[in-house]
Amino acid sequence: MDKALFIGVEHIGIKALDLEKAIQFYTKTLGFKFLYRIKPGEVELVFLELGGTVVELVEVIDGHRFEDGVVNHLAIRVSDIFKAIEHLKVQQVELTSSEPMALGEGRYNFFFRGPSGEKLELYQV
């Protein structure tokens, strides 16, 4: 094959039980940039971007709660995981542990929950 067929990630879709709350969380708490919103059918879609990665928030219209879905988590690269965790605490974000996990060679990760219960990860290289 001369040319790669699969060349990158277009976006990551995350279900949002309350779309407006999710937009505020991703833009205000995590620093995502709002790109645009569309309603191509029954549900509204909102596109956000951080560091070249696009996240699509998908409106949940039936109100059903769900466990971790097909997309298990979204990892967000951070420059200082300890400062990032403090920021999340100030924003009263649901944390799933109290300390980041050391992965060796100065790498750390830390999991927390978004406004619709989605699993998110901080990752420091």
PDB file of N, CA, C and O in Angstrom, residues 5-73:
ATOM      1  N   LEU A   5      -4.047   4.139   4.662  1.00  0.00           N
ATOM      2  CA  LEU A   5      -5.495   4.274   4.583  1.00  0.00           C
ATOM      3  C   LEU A   5      -6.030   4.985   5.825  1.00  0.00           C
ATOM      4  O   LEU A   5      -6.866   5.874   5.732  1.00  0.00           O
ATOM      5  N   PHE A   6      -5.532   4.599   6.963  1.00  0.00           N
ATOM      6  CA  PHE A   6      -5.949   5.213   8.226  1.00  0.00           C
ATOM      7  C   PHE A   6      -4.874   6.207   8.625  1.00  0.00           C
ATOM      8  O   PHE A   6      -3.742   5.825   8.905  1.00  0.00           O
ATOM      9  N   ILE A   7      -5.198   7.503   8.660  1.00  0.00           N
ATOM     10  CA  ILE A   7      -4.162   8.528   8.809  1.00  0.00           C
ATOM     11  C   ILE A   7      -4.234   9.343  10.098  1.00  0.00           C
ATOM     12  O   ILE A   7      -3.347  10.142  10.352  1.00  0.00           O
ATOM     13  N   GLY A   8      -5.236   9.164  10.912  1.00  0.00           N
ATOM     14  CA  GLY A   8      -5.311   9.917  12.160  1.00  0.00           C
ATOM     15  C   GLY A   8      -6.689   9.836  12.779  1.00  0.00           C
ATOM     16  O   GLY A   8      -7.583   9.194  12.250  1.00  0.00           O
ATOM     17  N   VAL A   9      -6.837  10.498  13.864  1.00  0.00           N
ATOM     18  CA  VAL A   9      -8.121  10.533  14.560  1.00  0.00           C
ATOM     19  C   VAL A   9      -8.836  11.826  14.191  1.00  0.00           C
ATOM     20  O   VAL A   9      -8.282  12.911  14.322  1.00  0.00           O
ATOM     21  N   GLU A  10     -10.059  11.711  13.729  1.00  0.00           N
ATOM     22  CA  GLU A  10     -10.863  12.882  13.378  1.00  0.00           C
ATOM     23  C   GLU A  10     -11.435  13.537  14.636  1.00  0.00           C
ATOM     24  O   GLU A  10     -11.328  14.729  14.827  1.00  0.00           O
ATOM     25  N   HIS A  11     -12.093  12.750  15.466  1.00  0.00           N
ATOM     26  CA  HIS A  11     -12.616  13.243  16.737  1.00  0.00           C
ATOM     27  C   HIS A  11     -12.932  12.066  17.640  1.00  0.00           C
ATOM     28  O   HIS A  11     -12.929  10.931  17.211  1.00  0.00           O
ATOM     29  N   ILE A  12     -13.188  12.382  18.886  1.00  0.00           N
ATOM     30  CA  ILE A  12     -13.591  11.378  19.868  1.00  0.00           C
ATOM     31  C   ILE A  12     -14.982  11.780  20.340  1.00  0.00           C
ATOM     32  O   ILE A  12     -15.187  12.912  20.790  1.00  0.00           O
ATOM     33  N   GLY A  13     -15.928  10.869  20.228  1.00  0.00           N
ATOM     34  CA  GLY A  13     -17.304  11.157  20.632  1.00  0.00           C
ATOM     35  C   GLY A  13     -17.555  10.781  22.081  1.00  0.00           C
ATOM     36  O   GLY A  13     -17.213   9.682  22.501  1.00  0.00           O
ATOM     37  N   ILE A  14     -18.162  11.722  22.808  1.00  0.00           N
ATOM     38  CA  ILE A  14     -18.500  11.490  24.215  1.00  0.00           C
ATOM     39  C   ILE A  14     -19.960  11.856  24.407  1.00  0.00           C
ATOM     40  O   ILE A  14     -20.395  12.956  24.057  1.00  0.00           O
ATOM     41  N   LYS A  15     -20.734  10.928  24.961  1.00  0.00           N
ATOM     42  CA  LYS A  15     -22.140  11.194  25.226  1.00  0.00           C
ATOM     43  C   LYS A  15     -22.274  12.209  26.356  1.00  0.00           C
ATOM     44  O   LYS A  15     -21.545  12.148  27.338  1.00  0.00           O
ATOM     45  N   ALA A  16     -23.227  13.116  26.220  1.00  0.00           N
ATOM     46  CA  ALA A  16     -23.452  14.152  27.233  1.00  0.00           C
ATOM     47  C   ALA A  16     -24.918  14.156  27.643  1.00  0.00           C
ATOM     48  O   ALA A  16     -25.800  14.382  26.811  1.00  0.00           O
ATOM     49  N   LEU A  17     -25.170  13.908  28.918  1.00  0.00           N
ATOM     50  CA  LEU A  17     -26.549  13.908  29.422  1.00  0.00           C
ATOM     51  C   LEU A  17     -27.120  15.323  29.451  1.00  0.00           C
ATOM     52  O   LEU A  17     -28.300  15.519  29.221  1.00  0.00           O
ATOM     53  N   ASP A  18     -26.292  16.311  29.778  1.00  0.00           N
ATOM     54  CA  ASP A  18     -26.694  17.713  29.781  1.00  0.00           C
ATOM     55  C   ASP A  18     -25.670  18.440  28.917  1.00  0.00           C
ATOM     56  O   ASP A  18     -24.560  18.739  29.362  1.00  0.00           O
ATOM     57  N   LEU A  19     -26.039  18.719  27.671  1.00  0.00           N
ATOM     58  CA  LEU A  19     -25.104  19.266  26.692  1.00  0.00           C
ATOM     59  C   LEU A  19     -24.510  20.596  27.142  1.00  0.00           C
ATOM     60  O   LEU A  19     -23.300  20.812  27.023  1.00  0.00           O
ATOM     61  N   GLU A  20     -25.326  21.497  27.671  1.00  0.00           N
ATOM     62  CA  GLU A  20     -24.814  22.812  28.076  1.00  0.00           C
ATOM     63  C   GLU A  20     -23.822  22.685  29.238  1.00  0.00           C
ATOM     64  O   GLU A  20     -22.793  23.360  29.263  1.00  0.00           O
ATOM     65  N   LYS A  21     -24.128  21.813  30.186  1.00  0.00           N
ATOM     66  CA  LYS A  21     -23.219  21.575  31.310  1.00  0.00           C
ATOM     67  C   LYS A  21     -21.900  20.981  30.809  1.00  0.00           C
ATOM     68  O   LYS A  21     -20.823  21.356  31.271  1.00  0.00           O
ATOM     69  N   ALA A  22     -21.987  20.065  29.856  1.00  0.00           N
ATOM     70  CA  ALA A  22     -20.783  19.454  29.292  1.00  0.00           C
ATOM     71  C   ALA A  22     -19.930  20.487  28.554  1.00  0.00           C
ATOM     72  O   ALA A  22     -18.706  20.499  28.685  1.00  0.00           O
ATOM     73  N   ILE A  23     -20.567  21.360  27.787  1.00  0.00           N
ATOM     74  CA  ILE A  23     -19.827  22.412  27.068  1.00  0.00           C
ATOM     75  C   ILE A  23     -19.077  23.288  28.065  1.00  0.00           C
ATOM     76  O   ILE A  23     -17.888  23.581  27.885  1.00  0.00           O
ATOM     77  N   GLN A  24     -19.762  23.709  29.123  1.00  0.00           N
ATOM     78  CA  GLN A  24     -19.124  24.544  30.144  1.00  0.00           C
ATOM     79  C   GLN A  24     -17.949  23.822  30.792  1.00  0.00           C
ATOM     80  O   GLN A  24     -16.892  24.405  31.011  1.00  0.00           O
ATOM     81  N   PHE A  25     -18.119  22.541  31.102  1.00  0.00           N
ATOM     82  CA  PHE A  25     -17.055  21.762  31.732  1.00  0.00           C
ATOM     83  C   PHE A  25     -15.829  21.683  30.838  1.00  0.00           C
ATOM     84  O   PHE A  25     -14.709  21.964  31.264  1.00  0.00           O
ATOM     85  N   TYR A  26     -16.023  21.288  29.589  1.00  0.00           N
ATOM     86  CA  TYR A  26     -14.883  21.115  28.692  1.00  0.00           C
ATOM     87  C   TYR A  26     -14.220  22.444  28.332  1.00  0.00           C
ATOM     88  O   TYR A  26     -12.995  22.500  28.200  1.00  0.00           O
ATOM     89  N   THR A  27     -14.990  23.514  28.196  1.00  0.00           N
ATOM     90  CA  THR A  27     -14.383  24.801  27.826  1.00  0.00           C
ATOM     91  C   THR A  27     -13.827  25.548  29.032  1.00  0.00           C
ATOM     92  O   THR A  27     -12.688  26.019  28.993  1.00  0.00           O
ATOM     93  N   LYS A  28     -14.583  25.642  30.100  1.00  0.00           N
ATOM     94  CA  LYS A  28     -14.141  26.435  31.267  1.00  0.00           C
ATOM     95  C   LYS A  28     -13.176  25.678  32.165  1.00  0.00           C
ATOM     96  O   LYS A  28     -12.159  26.221  32.593  1.00  0.00           O
ATOM     97  N   THR A  29     -13.475  24.432  32.477  1.00  0.00           N
ATOM     98  CA  THR A  29     -12.645  23.667  33.412  1.00  0.00           C
ATOM     99  C   THR A  29     -11.405  23.090  32.740  1.00  0.00           C
ATOM    100  O   THR A  29     -10.321  23.124  33.312  1.00  0.00           O
ATOM    101  N   LEU A  30     -11.572  22.560  31.516  1.00  0.00           N
ATOM    102  CA  LEU A  30     -10.457  21.884  30.859  1.00  0.00           C
ATOM    103  C   LEU A  30      -9.787  22.692  29.748  1.00  0.00           C
ATOM    104  O   LEU A  30      -8.784  22.262  29.205  1.00  0.00           O
ATOM    105  N   GLY A  31     -10.332  23.852  29.400  1.00  0.00           N
ATOM    106  CA  GLY A  31      -9.684  24.732  28.430  1.00  0.00           C
ATOM    107  C   GLY A  31      -9.853  24.354  26.965  1.00  0.00           C
ATOM    108  O   GLY A  31      -9.099  24.815  26.119  1.00  0.00           O
ATOM    109  N   PHE A  32     -10.861  23.535  26.636  1.00  0.00           N
ATOM    110  CA  PHE A  32     -11.133  23.229  25.234  1.00  0.00           C
ATOM    111  C   PHE A  32     -11.653  24.473  24.525  1.00  0.00           C
ATOM    112  O   PHE A  32     -12.289  25.334  25.138  1.00  0.00           O
ATOM    113  N   LYS A  33     -11.420  24.563  23.228  1.00  0.00           N
ATOM    114  CA  LYS A  33     -11.933  25.654  22.398  1.00  0.00           C
ATOM    115  C   LYS A  33     -13.222  25.175  21.728  1.00  0.00           C
ATOM    116  O   LYS A  33     -13.258  24.095  21.142  1.00  0.00           O
ATOM    117  N   PHE A  34     -14.272  25.987  21.823  1.00  0.00           N
ATOM    118  CA  PHE A  34     -15.539  25.677  21.161  1.00  0.00           C
ATOM    119  C   PHE A  34     -15.350  25.888  19.664  1.00  0.00           C
ATOM    120  O   PHE A  34     -14.896  26.947  19.235  1.00  0.00           O
ATOM    121  N   LEU A  35     -15.707  24.884  18.848  1.00  0.00           N
ATOM    122  CA  LEU A  35     -15.594  25.009  17.393  1.00  0.00           C
ATOM    123  C   LEU A  35     -16.943  25.335  16.764  1.00  0.00           C
ATOM    124  O   LEU A  35     -17.110  26.376  16.147  1.00  0.00           O
ATOM    125  N   TYR A  36     -17.915  24.424  16.919  1.00  0.00           N
ATOM    126  CA  TYR A  36     -19.236  24.645  16.355  1.00  0.00           C
ATOM    127  C   TYR A  36     -20.206  23.602  16.876  1.00  0.00           C
ATOM    128  O   TYR A  36     -19.806  22.629  17.487  1.00  0.00           O
ATOM    129  N   ARG A  37     -21.485  23.842  16.621  1.00  0.00           N
ATOM    130  CA  ARG A  37     -22.520  22.881  16.990  1.00  0.00           C
ATOM    131  C   ARG A  37     -23.460  22.713  15.809  1.00  0.00           C
ATOM    132  O   ARG A  37     -23.695  23.659  15.068  1.00  0.00           O
ATOM    133  N   ILE A  38     -23.977  21.473  15.667  1.00  0.00           N
ATOM    134  CA  ILE A  38     -24.915  21.167  14.588  1.00  0.00           C
ATOM    135  C   ILE A  38     -25.994  20.221  15.119  1.00  0.00           C
ATOM    136  O   ILE A  38     -25.810  19.579  16.147  1.00  0.00           O
ATOM    137  N   LYS A  39     -27.101  20.187  14.418  1.00  0.00           N
ATOM    138  CA  LYS A  39     -28.169  19.243  14.761  1.00  0.00           C
ATOM    139  C   LYS A  39     -28.616  18.564  13.464  1.00  0.00           C
ATOM    140  O   LYS A  39     -29.616  18.950  12.868  1.00  0.00           O
ATOM    141  N   PRO A  40     -27.845  17.543  13.031  1.00  0.00           N
ATOM    142  CA  PRO A  40     -28.148  16.904  11.756  1.00  0.00           C
ATOM    143  C   PRO A  40     -29.361  15.979  11.791  1.00  0.00           C
ATOM    144  O   PRO A  40     -29.847  15.570  10.747  1.00  0.00           O
ATOM    145  N   GLY A  41     -29.845  15.651  12.965  1.00  0.00           N
ATOM    146  CA  GLY A  41     -31.004  14.758  13.122  1.00  0.00           C
ATOM    147  C   GLY A  41     -31.674  15.064  14.436  1.00  0.00           C
ATOM    148  O   GLY A  41     -31.897  16.217  14.787  1.00  0.00           O
ATOM    149  N   GLU A  42     -31.991  14.030  15.201  1.00  0.00           N
ATOM    150  CA  GLU A  42     -32.657  14.200  16.491  1.00  0.00           C
ATOM    151  C   GLU A  42     -31.754  14.803  17.560  1.00  0.00           C
ATOM    152  O   GLU A  42     -32.215  15.542  18.420  1.00  0.00           O
ATOM    153  N   VAL A  43     -30.468  14.453  17.530  1.00  0.00           N
ATOM    154  CA  VAL A  43     -29.555  14.901  18.578  1.00  0.00           C
ATOM    155  C   VAL A  43     -28.644  16.016  18.084  1.00  0.00           C
ATOM    156  O   VAL A  43     -28.288  16.084  16.910  1.00  0.00           O
ATOM    157  N   GLU A  44     -28.260  16.863  19.024  1.00  0.00           N
ATOM    158  CA  GLU A  44     -27.332  17.939  18.718  1.00  0.00           C
ATOM    159  C   GLU A  44     -25.909  17.453  18.970  1.00  0.00           C
ATOM    160  O   GLU A  44     -25.663  16.660  19.884  1.00  0.00           O
ATOM    161  N   LEU A  45     -24.975  17.929  18.154  1.00  0.00           N
ATOM    162  CA  LEU A  45     -23.564  17.597  18.275  1.00  0.00           C
ATOM    163  C   LEU A  45     -22.779  18.885  18.468  1.00  0.00           C
ATOM    164  O   LEU A  45     -23.041  19.877  17.801  1.00  0.00           O
ATOM    165  N   VAL A  46     -21.825  18.858  19.393  1.00  0.00           N
ATOM    166  CA  VAL A  46     -20.975  20.016  19.657  1.00  0.00           C
ATOM    167  C   VAL A  46     -19.527  19.577  19.490  1.00  0.00           C
ATOM    168  O   VAL A  46     -19.124  18.553  20.044  1.00  0.00           O
ATOM    169  N   PHE A  47     -18.757  20.358  18.741  1.00  0.00           N
ATOM    170  CA  PHE A  47     -17.359  20.029  18.487  1.00  0.00           C
ATOM    171  C   PHE A  47     -16.450  20.999  19.224  1.00  0.00           C
ATOM    172  O   PHE A  47     -16.627  22.215  19.133  1.00  0.00           O
ATOM    173  N   LEU A  48     -15.495  20.426  19.950  1.00  0.00           N
ATOM    174  CA  LEU A  48     -14.533  21.178  20.756  1.00  0.00           C
ATOM    175  C   LEU A  48     -13.134  20.706  20.384  1.00  0.00           C
ATOM    176  O   LEU A  48     -12.970  19.596  19.872  1.00  0.00           O
ATOM    177  N   GLU A  49     -12.109  21.525  20.678  1.00  0.00           N
ATOM    178  CA  GLU A  49     -10.738  21.149  20.316  1.00  0.00           C
ATOM    179  C   GLU A  49      -9.773  21.536  21.426  1.00  0.00           C
ATOM    180  O   GLU A  49      -9.934  22.563  22.077  1.00  0.00           O
ATOM    181  N   LEU A  50      -8.799  20.673  21.640  1.00  0.00           N
ATOM    182  CA  LEU A  50      -7.717  20.949  22.590  1.00  0.00           C
ATOM    183  C   LEU A  50      -6.443  20.315  22.045  1.00  0.00           C
ATOM    184  O   LEU A  50      -6.401  19.110  21.818  1.00  0.00           O
ATOM    185  N   GLY A  51      -5.427  21.126  21.817  1.00  0.00           N
ATOM    186  CA  GLY A  51      -4.131  20.613  21.375  1.00  0.00           C
ATOM    187  C   GLY A  51      -4.179  19.806  20.098  1.00  0.00           C
ATOM    188  O   GLY A  51      -3.433  18.851  19.942  1.00  0.00           O
ATOM    189  N   GLY A  52      -5.067  20.158  19.176  1.00  0.00           N
ATOM    190  CA  GLY A  52      -5.166  19.446  17.907  1.00  0.00           C
ATOM    191  C   GLY A  52      -6.111  18.260  17.917  1.00  0.00           C
ATOM    192  O   GLY A  52      -6.348  17.646  16.891  1.00  0.00           O
ATOM    193  N   THR A  53      -6.666  17.919  19.072  1.00  0.00           N
ATOM    194  CA  THR A  53      -7.616  16.808  19.165  1.00  0.00           C
ATOM    195  C   THR A  53      -9.029  17.366  19.253  1.00  0.00           C
ATOM    196  O   THR A  53      -9.298  18.268  20.049  1.00  0.00           O
ATOM    197  N   VAL A  54      -9.919  16.821  18.449  1.00  0.00           N
ATOM    198  CA  VAL A  54     -11.311  17.266  18.436  1.00  0.00           C
ATOM    199  C   VAL A  54     -12.171  16.272  19.201  1.00  0.00           C
ATOM    200  O   VAL A  54     -12.059  15.057  19.018  1.00  0.00           O
ATOM    201  N   VAL A  55     -13.025  16.798  20.070  1.00  0.00           N
ATOM    202  CA  VAL A  55     -13.992  15.998  20.820  1.00  0.00           C
ATOM    203  C   VAL A  55     -15.381  16.409  20.352  1.00  0.00           C
ATOM    204  O   VAL A  55     -15.686  17.590  20.233  1.00  0.00           O
ATOM    205  N   GLU A  56     -16.202  15.403  20.075  1.00  0.00           N
ATOM    206  CA  GLU A  56     -17.591  15.625  19.693  1.00  0.00           C
ATOM    207  C   GLU A  56     -18.472  15.245  20.877  1.00  0.00           C
ATOM    208  O   GLU A  56     -18.472  14.092  21.296  1.00  0.00           O
ATOM    209  N   LEU A  57     -19.186  16.209  21.430  1.00  0.00           N
ATOM    210  CA  LEU A  57     -20.153  15.917  22.486  1.00  0.00           C
ATOM    211  C   LEU A  57     -21.464  15.547  21.805  1.00  0.00           C
ATOM    212  O   LEU A  57     -21.966  16.292  20.966  1.00  0.00           O
ATOM    213  N   VAL A  58     -21.999  14.384  22.148  1.00  0.00           N
ATOM    214  CA  VAL A  58     -23.224  13.870  21.535  1.00  0.00           C
ATOM    215  C   VAL A  58     -24.338  13.952  22.562  1.00  0.00           C
ATOM    216  O   VAL A  58     -24.274  13.319  23.619  1.00  0.00           O
ATOM    217  N   GLU A  59     -25.357  14.731  22.254  1.00  0.00           N
ATOM    218  CA  GLU A  59     -26.488  14.906  23.157  1.00  0.00           C
ATOM    219  C   GLU A  59     -27.224  13.583  23.373  1.00  0.00           C
ATOM    220  O   GLU A  59     -27.505  12.856  22.428  1.00  0.00           O
ATOM    221  N   VAL A  60     -27.505  13.275  24.636  1.00  0.00           N
ATOM    222  CA  VAL A  60     -28.313  12.097  24.973  1.00  0.00           C
ATOM    223  C   VAL A  60     -29.726  12.602  25.226  1.00  0.00           C
ATOM    224  O   VAL A  60     -29.961  13.378  26.150  1.00  0.00           O
ATOM    225  N   ILE A  61     -30.667  12.185  24.380  1.00  0.00           N
ATOM    226  CA  ILE A  61     -32.018  12.729  24.493  1.00  0.00           C
ATOM    227  C   ILE A  61     -32.982  11.860  25.272  1.00  0.00           C
ATOM    228  O   ILE A  61     -34.027  12.312  25.679  1.00  0.00           O
ATOM    229  N   ASP A  62     -32.632  10.602  25.520  1.00  0.00           N
ATOM    230  CA  ASP A  62     -33.559   9.733  26.235  1.00  0.00           C
ATOM    231  C   ASP A  62     -33.329   9.744  27.737  1.00  0.00           C
ATOM    232  O   ASP A  62     -34.086   9.148  28.490  1.00  0.00           O
ATOM    233  N   GLY A  63     -32.269  10.420  28.192  1.00  0.00           N
ATOM    234  CA  GLY A  63     -32.012  10.555  29.617  1.00  0.00           C
ATOM    235  C   GLY A  63     -31.467   9.322  30.308  1.00  0.00           C
ATOM    236  O   GLY A  63     -31.331   9.309  31.517  1.00  0.00           O
ATOM    237  N   HIS A  64     -31.156   8.278  29.560  1.00  0.00           N
ATOM    238  CA  HIS A  64     -30.637   7.055  30.175  1.00  0.00           C
ATOM    239  C   HIS A  64     -29.201   7.232  30.625  1.00  0.00           C
ATOM    240  O   HIS A  64     -28.379   7.788  29.918  1.00  0.00           O
ATOM    241  N   ARG A  65     -28.912   6.739  31.801  1.00  0.00           N
ATOM    242  CA  ARG A  65     -27.522   6.714  32.283  1.00  0.00           C
ATOM    243  C   ARG A  65     -26.824   5.525  31.636  1.00  0.00           C
ATOM    244  O   ARG A  65     -27.471   4.596  31.164  1.00  0.00           O
ATOM    245  N   PHE A  66     -25.522   5.565  31.608  1.00  0.00           N
ATOM    246  CA  PHE A  66     -24.765   4.496  30.976  1.00  0.00           C
ATOM    247  C   PHE A  66     -23.448   4.308  31.700  1.00  0.00           C
ATOM    248  O   PHE A  66     -22.935   5.217  32.328  1.00  0.00           O
ATOM    249  N   GLU A  67     -22.910   3.099  31.610  1.00  0.00           N
ATOM    250  CA  GLU A  67     -21.596   2.805  32.167  1.00  0.00           C
ATOM    251  C   GLU A  67     -20.556   3.266  31.156  1.00  0.00           C
ATOM    252  O   GLU A  67     -20.901   3.770  30.099  1.00  0.00           O
ATOM    253  N   ASP A  68     -19.286   3.057  31.467  1.00  0.00           N
ATOM    254  CA  ASP A  68     -18.252   3.371  30.491  1.00  0.00           C
ATOM    255  C   ASP A  68     -18.608   2.648  29.195  1.00  0.00           C
ATOM    256  O   ASP A  68     -18.887   1.464  29.194  1.00  0.00           O
ATOM    257  N   GLY A  69     -18.626   3.370  28.118  1.00  0.00           N
ATOM    258  CA  GLY A  69     -19.083   2.814  26.851  1.00  0.00           C
ATOM    259  C   GLY A  69     -17.959   2.245  26.016  1.00  0.00           C
ATOM    260  O   GLY A  69     -16.904   1.860  26.522  1.00  0.00           O
ATOM    261  N   VAL A  70     -18.173   2.227  24.718  1.00  0.00           N
ATOM    262  CA  VAL A  70     -17.201   1.689  23.784  1.00  0.00           C
ATOM    263  C   VAL A  70     -15.894   2.471  23.877  1.00  0.00           C
ATOM    264  O   VAL A  70     -14.815   1.903  23.854  1.00  0.00           O
ATOM    265  N   VAL A  71     -15.997   3.792  24.008  1.00  0.00           N
ATOM    266  CA  VAL A  71     -14.807   4.601  24.260  1.00  0.00           C
ATOM    267  C   VAL A  71     -14.625   4.601  25.770  1.00  0.00           C
ATOM    268  O   VAL A  71     -15.399   5.195  26.511  1.00  0.00           O
ATOM    269  N   ASN A  72     -13.589   3.926  26.242  1.00  0.00           N
ATOM    270  CA  ASN A  72     -13.392   3.751  27.673  1.00  0.00           C
ATOM    271  C   ASN A  72     -13.012   5.043  28.372  1.00  0.00           C
ATOM    272  O   ASN A  72     -13.497   5.341  29.456  1.00  0.00           O
ATOM    273  N   HIS A  73     -12.121   5.822  27.773  1.00  0.00           N
ATOM    274  CA  HIS A  73     -11.743   7.099  28.366  1.00  0.00           C
ATOM    275  C   HIS A  73     -11.052   7.983  27.345  1.00  0.00           C
ATOM    276  O   HIS A  73     -10.629   7.525  26.298  1.00  0.00           O
TER     277      HIS A  73
END
